[in-house]
């Protein structure tokens, strides 16, 4: 019961407090309602004041903005007056001040153009623009003057250019070959002026730069005395003049390529990309186009056999320059067609060289010169052909240049020369002799080398056929055989000691050695074999008949020796080893037979006057062979008589 009483008291206490809280809440709500009504009444009273204050604030802001705009406009209107003195003084005295003033004027012009509707502004813009244009002209003039003065101070000497013309252009040599065309200290000034003029889109600056550098290039060409002739003049040139013109073309190509290294460096140092690249391309394009056109004129000029060497030189120089040209110009789209023209010129020079070589072979076959060497020596045509081949094979890449595209035509070309080309191909498989370059490092079995080998074999075959036809004009068959022996030996000897052996091969060489022996045997058969057979003839058994035969034999022998001495002492074998070999064969066959004949009939008393018939001892005949035959001696009949007296008679 006690617990219930305590709980009842606590509940009553809580109830009383809740009633008090309820009264307080009601009073608070009434108070808040009264305050809200008062605030609403106050807001209604202050609203007009707020609207007026806001309007006054915005008006003040507008007035401040208008004042600032007027001040800015007035300041820009006054810019031309403030900078006029500095700009009219030019960039020479104060470059920084000039460029800063010009920048201010440019910005002012841009601002004023936005307010060009105002008459006063239009007049100011005209004056400011006029001042700006004059300042740009002054900047351009100073830029050109500074560039020209710097170029004069750093111009490469002609002697230096000549000394570097043959230096290959590689990554390693670029530092040596690339010059500073203006003093390095001038470049920052030029770059700053260029930057301002490019920003102002002032095109004359670029035109002036190109014109100045063009004059510098022309001056370098003139100092080296290089000038290309027009196509009409090239067509009328002699071989010597054309060769000189081609050398000038080579030199100008090398010089332009050399100078382009430095010109590219200067353009990139002065102008930002892509302007520098475009100006560099515009500068060199006319020169390269002129070289390409002149090269085509040279290729199409009159055909002469020796021109093949000029074309090979042209190909070599152009091939050496093209990689550097491509590296410098490939990034410029405007130069791609010109690079294509130079590539086409390279191919045209190679094709023309191959065509001239083929035409030369045909000209050798058609050579109709009637004059023959009276002494049976090497014909001038033979010497000229072998000299031509030696010079041709002096070009290490001759095979690849002239026949680099022979893969598809190889079988047809080789078929034209039948067995000769087959022998050349067989020689390709043989080991190349030491010191023989063989016309290039492209492999002895490459189609190009086989094609060149076939062409050389064909040329030498046509030479030999022509020489055989010429030899038939000799009235004496013996000298015709000697003539052929000398010429075939000269061909064989020349090939054996040259790069041609690596192309033609050992089989070709052996076949020509056999031909030399065959022609020598033919000479021996026509000249000496009748005498030898006469001495070996069986004598008659009748003594009286024997005496008569011996007289006739000795008389015929003496006459034959004298006839041979008379004619053949004026003949020649120019090669000492071949001459010695021929003489040994003659002595081996003749002297032994003659000595045997003399011993066989030594005891026969066939005449009362033996000195009349026995005029020459074997040693005398040997002396004639050793000292007088094939030594290019012109011997008269009086000398022959004196020689016979000197030899004496045998009784």
Short mmCIF file of C-alpha atoms in Angstrom, two decimals, residues 3 171 207 332 433 462 483 517 532:
data_model
loop_
_atom_site.label_atom_id
_atom_site.label_comp_id
_atom_site.label_asym_id
_atom_site.label_seq_id
_atom_site.Cartn_x
_atom_site.Cartn_y
_atom_site.Cartn_z
CA UNK A 3 4.27 1.80 -2.74
CA UNK A 171 75.14 12.20 -90.19
CA UNK A 207 59.64 37.40 -99.57
CA UNK A 332 57.68 19.54 -97.41
CA UNK A 433 90.98 -13.04 -108.90
CA UNK A 462 81.83 -8.32 -132.28
CA UNK A 483 97.56 -9.38 -136.91
CA UNK A 517 97.89 -20.18 -130.13
CA UNK A 532 110.65 -26.97 -142.89
#
